[in-house]
Short mmCIF file of C-alpha atoms in Angstrom, two decimals:
data_model
loop_
_atom_site.label_atom_id
_atom_site.label_comp_id
_atom_site.label_asym_id
_atom_site.label_seq_id
_atom_site.Cartn_x
_atom_site.Cartn_y
_atom_site.Cartn_z
CA MET A 91 0.05 100.91 -98.94
CA SER A 92 -0.62 104.28 -97.69
CA GLN A 93 -1.65 105.11 -94.37
CA LEU A 94 -3.35 107.76 -92.67
CA PRO A 95 -1.76 109.62 -89.77
CA GLU A 96 -1.50 107.83 -86.51
CA PRO A 97 -2.20 110.13 -82.95
CA SER A 98 1.27 110.60 -81.36
CA CYS A 99 0.28 108.65 -78.31
CA ALA A 100 -1.04 105.82 -80.33
CA ALA A 101 1.09 102.41 -79.65
CA SER A 102 -0.29 100.86 -83.19
CA ALA A 103 -1.96 101.59 -86.50
CA ILE A 104 -5.11 100.21 -88.10
CA PRO A 105 -4.25 99.43 -91.82
CA ARG A 106 -6.71 101.46 -94.26
CA GLY A 107 -7.07 101.11 -98.07
CA ASN A 108 -6.10 103.51 -101.10
CA ALA A 109 -9.95 104.00 -102.26
CA PRO A 110 -13.34 102.91 -100.85
CA PRO A 111 -15.00 99.76 -102.61
CA SER A 112 -18.53 99.85 -103.53
CA GLY A 113 -21.73 98.24 -102.08
CA SER A 114 -21.31 96.05 -98.69
CA ILE A 115 -17.52 96.92 -99.08
CA VAL A 116 -18.44 100.56 -98.75
CA ARG A 117 -20.29 99.84 -95.34
CA GLY A 118 -17.44 97.93 -94.09
CA TYR A 119 -14.79 100.59 -95.09
CA SER A 120 -17.07 103.06 -92.94
CA ASN A 121 -17.17 101.33 -90.06
CA LEU A 122 -13.23 100.58 -90.17
CA LYS A 123 -12.93 104.60 -90.19
CA SER A 124 -15.36 104.37 -87.26
CA LEU A 125 -13.43 102.10 -85.25
CA GLN A 126 -10.02 104.39 -86.16
CA ALA A 127 -11.53 107.24 -85.01
CA ILE A 128 -12.68 105.45 -81.70
CA SER A 129 -9.10 103.87 -81.23
CA ALA A 130 -7.59 107.40 -81.94
CA SER A 131 -9.92 109.13 -79.20
CA HIS A 132 -8.84 106.47 -76.60
CA ASN A 133 -5.31 107.04 -77.31
CA LEU A 134 -5.72 110.66 -76.99
CA ARG A 135 -7.34 110.67 -73.56
CA ALA A 136 -4.88 107.98 -72.42
CA CYS A 137 -2.04 110.32 -73.30
CA HIS A 138 -3.54 113.21 -71.60
CA VAL A 139 -4.39 110.86 -68.21
CA SER A 140 -0.83 110.06 -68.54
CA SER A 141 0.46 113.27 -68.87
CA VAL A 142 -1.70 114.88 -65.87
CA SER A 143 -0.27 111.41 -63.84
CA ARG A 144 3.39 112.61 -64.39
CA ILE A 145 2.40 116.33 -63.49
CA GLU A 146 0.94 115.10 -60.18
CA LYS A 147 3.36 113.14 -59.43
CA ARG A 148 6.07 115.62 -60.14
CA ALA A 149 4.02 117.87 -57.73
CA ALA A 150 3.72 115.32 -55.03
CA GLY A 151 7.70 114.67 -55.02
CA SER A 152 8.30 118.05 -54.96
CA ALA A 153 5.81 118.55 -51.72
CA ALA A 154 7.41 115.76 -50.00
CA ARG A 155 11.12 117.17 -50.62
CA GLY A 156 9.43 120.57 -49.03
CA LEU A 157 8.55 118.48 -45.82
CA ILE A 158 12.28 116.61 -45.35
CA VAL A 159 13.83 118.48 -42.75
CA ASP A 160 16.92 120.63 -43.78
CA PRO A 161 19.58 119.63 -41.36
CA ALA A 162 21.70 122.77 -42.46
CA ARG A 163 18.63 125.12 -41.73
CA ILE A 164 18.08 123.42 -38.41
CA ARG A 165 21.75 123.94 -37.72
CA ASP A 166 21.78 127.63 -38.36
CA ALA A 167 18.34 128.00 -36.58
CA ALA A 168 20.19 126.63 -33.67
CA ALA A 169 23.37 128.57 -33.97
CA ARG A 170 21.09 131.78 -33.97
CA TRP A 171 19.12 131.31 -30.97
CA LEU A 172 21.92 130.01 -28.99
CA MET A 173 23.81 133.24 -30.12
CA PHE A 174 26.50 131.80 -32.06
CA SER A 175 26.02 133.22 -35.23
CA ASP A 176 26.20 136.61 -35.14
CA PHE A 177 27.53 139.96 -33.14
CA GLY A 178 30.87 138.91 -33.85
CA ASP A 179 33.54 136.25 -32.83
CA ALA A 180 34.08 137.85 -29.51
CA ALA A 181 30.58 137.30 -28.60
CA GLN A 182 30.47 133.88 -30.01
CA ARG A 183 33.26 133.20 -27.98
CA ARG A 184 31.61 134.53 -24.78
CA MET A 185 28.42 132.54 -25.36
CA ALA A 186 30.86 129.15 -25.50
CA ILE A 187 31.65 130.03 -22.07
CA ALA A 188 28.30 130.67 -20.88
CA TRP A 189 27.01 127.62 -22.50
CA SER A 190 30.03 125.73 -21.13
CA CYS A 191 29.09 126.74 -17.17
CA ILE A 192 25.33 125.91 -18.00
CA PHE A 193 26.05 122.50 -19.26
CA ALA A 194 28.71 121.87 -15.93
CA CYS A 195 25.62 123.14 -13.77
CA ILE A 196 23.27 120.67 -15.48
CA LEU A 197 25.88 117.94 -15.17
CA ALA A 198 26.78 118.27 -11.59
CA ASP A 199 22.76 118.49 -11.04
CA ALA A 200 22.02 115.12 -13.05
CA ILE A 201 25.04 113.38 -11.12
CA TRP A 202 24.22 114.55 -7.76
CA LEU A 203 20.46 114.83 -7.69
CA PRO A 204 19.87 110.95 -7.87
CA ASN A 205 22.45 110.37 -4.63
CA SER A 206 20.76 112.88 -2.56
CA GLY A 207 17.90 113.19 -0.45
CA LEU A 208 16.28 115.89 -2.67
CA SER A 209 13.98 115.57 -5.57
CA PHE A 210 13.07 117.82 -8.51
CA ALA A 211 9.27 118.48 -8.54
CA SER A 212 7.19 117.02 -11.23
CA SER A 213 5.91 120.81 -11.73
CA ASN A 214 9.28 121.93 -12.75
CA TRP A 215 9.47 119.80 -15.86
CA ILE A 216 6.09 121.02 -17.04
CA THR A 217 7.42 124.75 -16.47
CA ILE A 218 10.48 123.84 -18.40
CA LEU A 219 8.64 122.16 -21.14
CA GLN A 220 6.14 125.23 -21.35
CA GLY A 221 9.11 127.54 -21.49
CA ILE A 222 10.91 125.50 -24.39
CA VAL A 223 7.22 125.52 -26.13
CA PHE A 224 7.02 129.22 -25.56
CA CYS A 225 10.71 129.81 -27.27
CA ALA A 226 9.63 127.37 -30.23
CA ILE A 227 6.30 129.57 -31.02
CA ALA A 228 8.23 132.65 -30.53
CA ALA A 229 10.96 131.50 -33.01
CA ALA A 230 8.52 130.46 -35.65
CA PHE A 231 6.31 133.55 -35.43
CA ILE A 232 9.27 135.64 -35.59
CA ALA A 233 10.80 133.94 -38.66
CA ILE A 234 7.35 133.84 -40.59
CA ALA A 235 6.71 137.42 -39.94
CA SER A 236 10.36 138.55 -40.47
CA ASN A 237 10.11 136.60 -43.99
CA ARG A 238 6.61 138.27 -45.02
CA LEU A 239 8.11 141.59 -44.01
CA ALA A 240 11.79 141.22 -45.91
CA ALA A 241 10.65 142.66 -49.10
CA ASP A 242 8.36 145.48 -47.65
CA GLN A 243 10.27 148.78 -47.67
CA ARG A 244 7.43 150.79 -46.09
CA ARG A 245 8.06 152.61 -42.72
CA PRO A 246 5.40 150.29 -40.77
CA ALA A 247 7.27 147.35 -42.19
CA VAL A 248 10.56 148.81 -41.19
CA LEU A 249 9.44 149.20 -37.78
CA LEU A 250 7.76 145.78 -37.52
CA ARG A 251 11.23 144.13 -38.38
CA ARG A 252 13.20 146.17 -35.83
CA GLY A 253 10.59 145.09 -33.28
CA LEU A 254 10.71 141.46 -34.43
CA LEU A 255 14.69 141.84 -34.25
CA MET A 256 14.09 143.31 -30.64
CA THR A 257 11.76 140.45 -29.45
CA GLU A 258 13.89 137.79 -30.82
CA LEU A 259 17.02 139.18 -29.10
CA PHE A 260 14.74 139.16 -25.81
CA TRP A 261 14.13 135.25 -26.23
CA ARG A 262 17.67 134.26 -27.18
CA ALA A 263 18.71 136.38 -24.14
CA LEU A 264 16.22 134.98 -21.96
CA LEU A 265 16.99 131.35 -22.94
CA PRO A 266 20.52 130.91 -21.34
CA ILE A 267 19.73 133.03 -18.41
CA SER A 268 16.79 130.75 -17.50
CA ALA A 269 18.87 127.62 -17.96
CA LEU A 270 21.46 129.05 -15.75
CA LEU A 271 19.49 129.93 -12.86
CA THR A 272 17.45 127.16 -12.81
CA ALA A 273 20.68 124.88 -13.11
CA GLY A 274 22.52 126.93 -10.44
CA SER A 275 19.30 127.16 -8.11
CA THR A 276 19.26 123.41 -8.14
CA LEU A 277 22.96 122.80 -7.44
CA SER A 278 22.88 125.67 -4.80
CA TYR A 279 20.03 123.34 -2.85
CA LEU A 280 22.03 120.26 -3.38
CA ILE A 281 25.07 122.08 -1.64
CA ALA A 282 22.95 123.18 1.12
CA ALA A 283 21.47 120.02 1.89
CA SER A 284 24.83 117.89 2.05
CA THR A 285 26.81 117.18 5.32
CA LEU A 286 29.26 119.86 4.72
CA PRO A 287 30.23 121.69 7.82
CA LEU A 288 29.27 125.21 8.55
CA GLY A 289 31.91 127.71 8.07
CA ASP A 290 30.33 131.07 9.67
CA ASP A 291 33.06 131.40 12.55
CA LEU A 292 35.85 131.30 9.91
CA LEU A 293 34.03 134.19 7.99
CA ALA A 294 33.18 136.14 11.48
CA GLY A 295 36.83 135.58 12.18
CA PHE A 296 37.82 136.93 8.95
CA ASP A 297 35.69 140.31 9.44
CA HIS A 298 37.38 140.85 13.04
CA LEU A 299 40.70 140.68 11.47
CA LEU A 300 39.38 143.44 9.34
CA GLY A 301 38.22 145.26 12.28
CA PHE A 302 34.49 144.85 11.04
CA ASP A 303 31.69 143.86 13.70
CA TRP A 304 28.66 142.83 12.12
CA PRO A 305 26.25 143.33 15.16
CA THR A 306 27.56 146.79 15.47
CA PHE A 307 27.01 147.58 11.95
CA LEU A 308 23.34 146.20 12.16
CA ALA A 309 22.66 148.26 14.87
CA ALA A 310 24.36 151.40 13.52
CA THR A 311 22.21 151.11 10.38
CA ASN A 312 18.99 150.21 12.26
CA SER A 313 19.04 153.33 14.04
CA ASN A 314 18.00 155.71 11.72
CA ALA A 315 14.69 154.74 10.05
CA PHE A 316 15.26 156.76 7.16
CA VAL A 317 18.61 154.90 6.64
CA ALA A 318 16.99 151.49 7.17
CA THR A 319 14.04 152.07 4.35
CA LEU A 320 16.65 153.33 2.07
CA LEU A 321 18.97 150.03 2.41
CA THR A 322 15.93 147.81 2.38
CA THR A 323 14.51 149.47 -0.62
CA ALA A 324 17.97 149.43 -2.71
CA TYR A 325 18.38 145.58 -1.62
CA GLN A 326 15.07 144.95 -3.09
CA SER A 327 15.30 146.58 -6.29
CA THR A 328 18.44 144.49 -7.51
CA GLY A 329 16.52 142.37 -9.87
CA LEU A 330 14.37 145.08 -11.34
CA LEU A 331 17.53 147.34 -11.63
CA SER A 332 19.09 144.37 -13.59
CA GLN A 333 16.26 143.90 -15.89
CA VAL A 334 16.18 147.67 -16.69
CA VAL A 335 19.85 147.38 -17.92
CA LEU A 336 19.13 144.30 -19.71
CA GLY A 337 16.39 145.78 -21.57
CA TRP A 338 18.17 148.64 -22.55
CA LEU A 339 20.75 146.74 -24.28
CA ILE A 340 17.88 144.86 -25.95
CA LEU A 341 16.49 148.36 -27.11
CA GLN A 342 19.78 149.14 -28.41
CA ARG A 343 20.21 145.70 -30.21
CA ARG A 344 23.49 145.09 -28.27
CA GLY A 345 24.09 141.54 -28.70
CA ASP A 346 27.79 141.79 -27.89
CA ARG A 347 27.13 143.40 -24.65
CA LEU A 348 24.32 140.81 -23.79
CA ALA A 349 26.65 137.87 -24.55
CA GLU A 350 29.21 139.53 -22.29
CA PHE A 351 26.85 140.05 -19.47
CA ILE A 352 25.49 136.22 -19.91
CA ALA A 353 29.08 135.11 -19.94
CA VAL A 354 29.73 136.87 -16.86
CA LEU A 355 26.71 135.86 -15.01
CA SER A 356 27.72 132.07 -16.03
CA LEU A 357 31.01 132.35 -14.73
CA SER A 358 29.87 133.89 -11.64
CA ALA A 359 27.50 131.41 -11.03
CA VAL A 360 29.96 128.45 -11.15
CA ALA A 361 32.24 130.73 -9.07
CA LEU A 362 29.44 130.99 -6.74
CA CYS A 363 28.66 127.29 -6.36
CA ILE A 364 32.33 126.39 -5.76
CA GLY A 365 32.71 129.00 -3.10
CA MET A 366 29.60 127.58 -1.54
CA SER A 367 30.97 124.13 -1.38
CA LEU A 368 34.30 125.24 0.05
CA ILE A 369 32.65 127.61 2.82
CA LEU A 370 29.06 126.64 3.29
CA ALA A 371 27.57 129.39 5.84
CA ALA A 372 23.88 129.78 6.95
CA GLY A 373 24.87 133.61 7.10
CA ALA A 374 25.84 136.19 10.03
CA PHE A 375 22.01 136.64 11.22
CA ALA A 376 21.95 133.01 11.89
CA TYR A 377 25.59 133.12 13.60
CA PHE A 378 25.27 136.06 15.49
CA HIS A 379 21.44 135.74 16.55
CA PRO A 380 20.97 139.62 16.84
CA ALA A 381 18.13 140.87 19.35
CA ALA A 382 14.64 141.97 17.88
CA ASP A 383 15.23 145.49 18.68
CA SER A 384 18.67 145.69 16.68
CA TYR A 385 16.76 145.61 13.73
CA GLU A 386 13.21 147.02 14.22
CA HIS A 387 13.20 149.43 11.42
CA PHE A 388 14.44 146.94 9.13
CA ALA A 389 11.74 144.56 10.18
CA ALA A 390 9.07 147.37 9.65
CA ARG A 391 9.62 146.94 6.14
CA GLY A 392 8.89 143.08 6.20
CA GLU A 393 9.87 139.88 7.83
CA MET A 394 13.97 139.59 7.95
CA TRP A 395 15.84 136.89 6.85
CA THR A 396 13.01 134.46 5.65
CA PHE A 397 15.65 132.55 3.25
CA GLY A 398 16.91 131.14 6.52
CA GLN A 399 14.12 129.13 7.17
CA THR A 400 14.72 127.38 3.79
CA PHE A 401 18.58 127.08 4.43
CA SER A 402 17.32 125.44 7.86
CA MET A 403 15.13 123.02 6.48
CA LEU A 404 17.39 122.04 3.65
CA ARG A 405 20.07 121.11 6.37
CA ASP A 406 17.72 119.04 9.01
CA GLY A 407 16.20 117.33 5.91
CA SER A 408 12.47 118.39 6.22
CA LEU A 409 12.74 120.04 3.01
CA SER A 410 13.44 117.35 0.46
CA VAL A 411 11.62 118.70 -2.84
CA ILE A 412 12.96 121.53 -5.01
CA ASP A 413 10.04 123.32 -6.26
CA MET A 414 11.61 126.33 -8.85
CA SER A 415 8.39 128.08 -8.22
CA LYS A 416 9.22 128.61 -4.51
CA VAL A 417 13.29 128.57 -4.79
CA ASP A 418 15.15 130.86 -2.43
CA GLY A 419 18.26 132.68 -2.80
CA ILE A 420 20.01 130.78 0.04
CA VAL A 421 23.82 131.50 -0.58
CA SER A 422 25.55 133.34 2.09
CA PHE A 423 29.31 132.96 0.94
CA PRO A 424 29.78 134.61 -1.72
CA SER A 425 27.07 137.18 -1.89
CA PHE A 426 25.28 136.88 -4.81
CA HIS A 427 23.50 140.32 -4.78
CA THR A 428 26.89 141.99 -4.61
CA MET A 429 27.80 139.62 -7.65
CA LEU A 430 24.75 141.28 -9.69
CA GLY A 431 25.28 144.63 -8.62
CA VAL A 432 28.76 144.65 -9.92
CA MET A 433 28.10 143.06 -13.27
CA THR A 434 24.98 145.29 -13.66
CA ILE A 435 27.16 148.33 -13.29
CA TYR A 436 29.89 146.94 -15.54
CA ALA A 437 27.12 146.01 -18.49
CA ALA A 438 25.81 149.60 -18.34
CA ARG A 439 28.96 151.36 -18.71
CA ASP A 440 28.44 152.49 -21.82
CA THR A 441 25.59 154.84 -21.27
CA ARG A 442 26.35 157.58 -19.02
CA TRP A 443 22.66 158.60 -18.17
CA LEU A 444 22.13 155.02 -17.06
CA VAL A 445 25.42 153.98 -15.10
CA ILE A 446 25.34 156.62 -12.88
CA PRO A 447 22.11 155.56 -11.34
CA VAL A 448 22.63 152.15 -11.46
CA PHE A 449 26.31 152.81 -9.80
CA VAL A 450 24.40 154.88 -7.00
CA VAL A 451 21.54 152.19 -6.41
CA ASN A 452 23.65 149.20 -6.51
CA ALA A 453 26.41 150.66 -4.27
CA THR A 454 23.94 151.21 -1.69
CA MET A 455 22.39 147.58 -2.33
CA ILE A 456 25.96 146.19 -2.01
CA VAL A 457 26.04 147.99 1.71
CA ALA A 458 22.85 146.82 2.42
CA THR A 459 23.49 143.11 1.82
CA MET A 460 25.20 142.91 5.25
CA PRO A 461 22.17 144.02 7.16
CA VAL A 462 19.19 143.19 5.02
CA GLY A 463 20.67 140.44 3.63
CA GLY A 464 22.48 139.03 6.52
CA HIS A 465 26.06 138.71 5.33
CA HIS A 466 29.09 138.81 6.62
CA LEU A 467 31.51 141.17 5.07
CA ALA A 468 33.90 138.56 3.58
CA ASP A 469 30.71 137.31 1.51
CA VAL A 470 30.61 140.86 -0.07
CA LEU A 471 34.35 141.19 -0.62
CA ALA A 472 34.13 137.46 -2.04
CA GLY A 473 31.31 138.20 -4.30
CA GLY A 474 32.89 141.31 -5.40
CA GLY A 475 36.14 139.89 -6.08
CA LEU A 476 34.77 136.88 -8.04
CA THR A 477 32.61 139.05 -10.18
CA ILE A 478 35.80 141.26 -11.38
CA ALA A 479 37.73 138.08 -12.09
CA ALA A 480 34.67 136.72 -14.28
CA ILE A 481 34.78 140.06 -16.19
CA LEU A 482 38.28 139.72 -16.47
CA VAL A 483 38.01 136.12 -17.92
CA ALA A 484 35.15 137.48 -20.17
CA ARG A 485 37.11 140.30 -21.57
CA CYS A 486 40.09 137.91 -22.21
CA SER A 487 37.97 135.85 -24.03
CA ALA A 488 37.25 138.64 -26.83
CA ARG A 489 40.81 138.78 -27.76
CA PRO A 490 41.65 136.81 -30.68
CA SER A 491 44.02 134.10 -29.99
CA VAL A 492 47.48 134.24 -31.97
CA SER A 493 48.65 130.80 -33.41
CA LYS A 494 52.38 130.52 -33.17
CA THR A 495 53.88 129.06 -36.27
#
């Protein structure tokens, strides 16, 4: 028997005759055709619903795959933000040195802090968490904005992309520097609060061997109000000047120089903590106890040697909480101001108009570390020598190793 064509989605067919009979059979035949049409319609609707269902399932599957975290993408982003992915092999080796120093300080803090009389303020964790959140928000914003502007070659878009690159470089440099300063400051407090004996007599004796007398030098620099003001201003400009140099490197997008500076800073911080633990000193001002009239012109610019009170409180146990919002620079030996001054001059060496004023101001600041910072001459010499050694290590790390076969 011949059959009418079936719908493509129908599972079965209804048999049909060749010719319609007459009478009641005709009505039955008409009813049969109506039933066939209804069945075909239902089958078509079922086919459509099934197709829509498959499309929805494929869309849902694609969306689910989009939500899956891609480990390779996370690894690439982490390498970029830790400065391991660009600026050349030398920069990557220097950042490896920097992060090794940072994790060494963190490890020392983690081991020493629970076994000391000091505690880490809970507010510090909030600050650290806020910093991580800000970095994450900055990373997300920069990534989204860069992708949106990637194909736009109009001048405003090009300028915006450059601005985003510089902003990203700023945050990438800020991350290891902030981690280093937090871990290093904590470690310096732990060393100061230990039972190590003070070695100021050793440092003063070394100065004497070199023919340097700290009280005489203090009185000489204090004798002229202009000299006292000049030295104090130079000493207080150390942090600002280093920020200017770092800002210039960011504007020039010199990630290689930033990596070098961070490596030198990290090596110097580790050397600082080691030197402090070997010769713990309160400072020349605490050792010699100068008369007030021998530093009156310096005192006119502000209270002198206030960090000495923090050092004394750590020594006698009256300060037991490390609050990073109130942290002081308490290291006498070696001089961190001298370290920062030397490495800032070195970082600015490629820009003549910048390196000359940086050299003049920081050279003046290094002289000021003795009267204004209360340092022994030995502190200054040690700080300068250790920083030069750190620079040499950073420079050697830039040379590719030659494997011997």
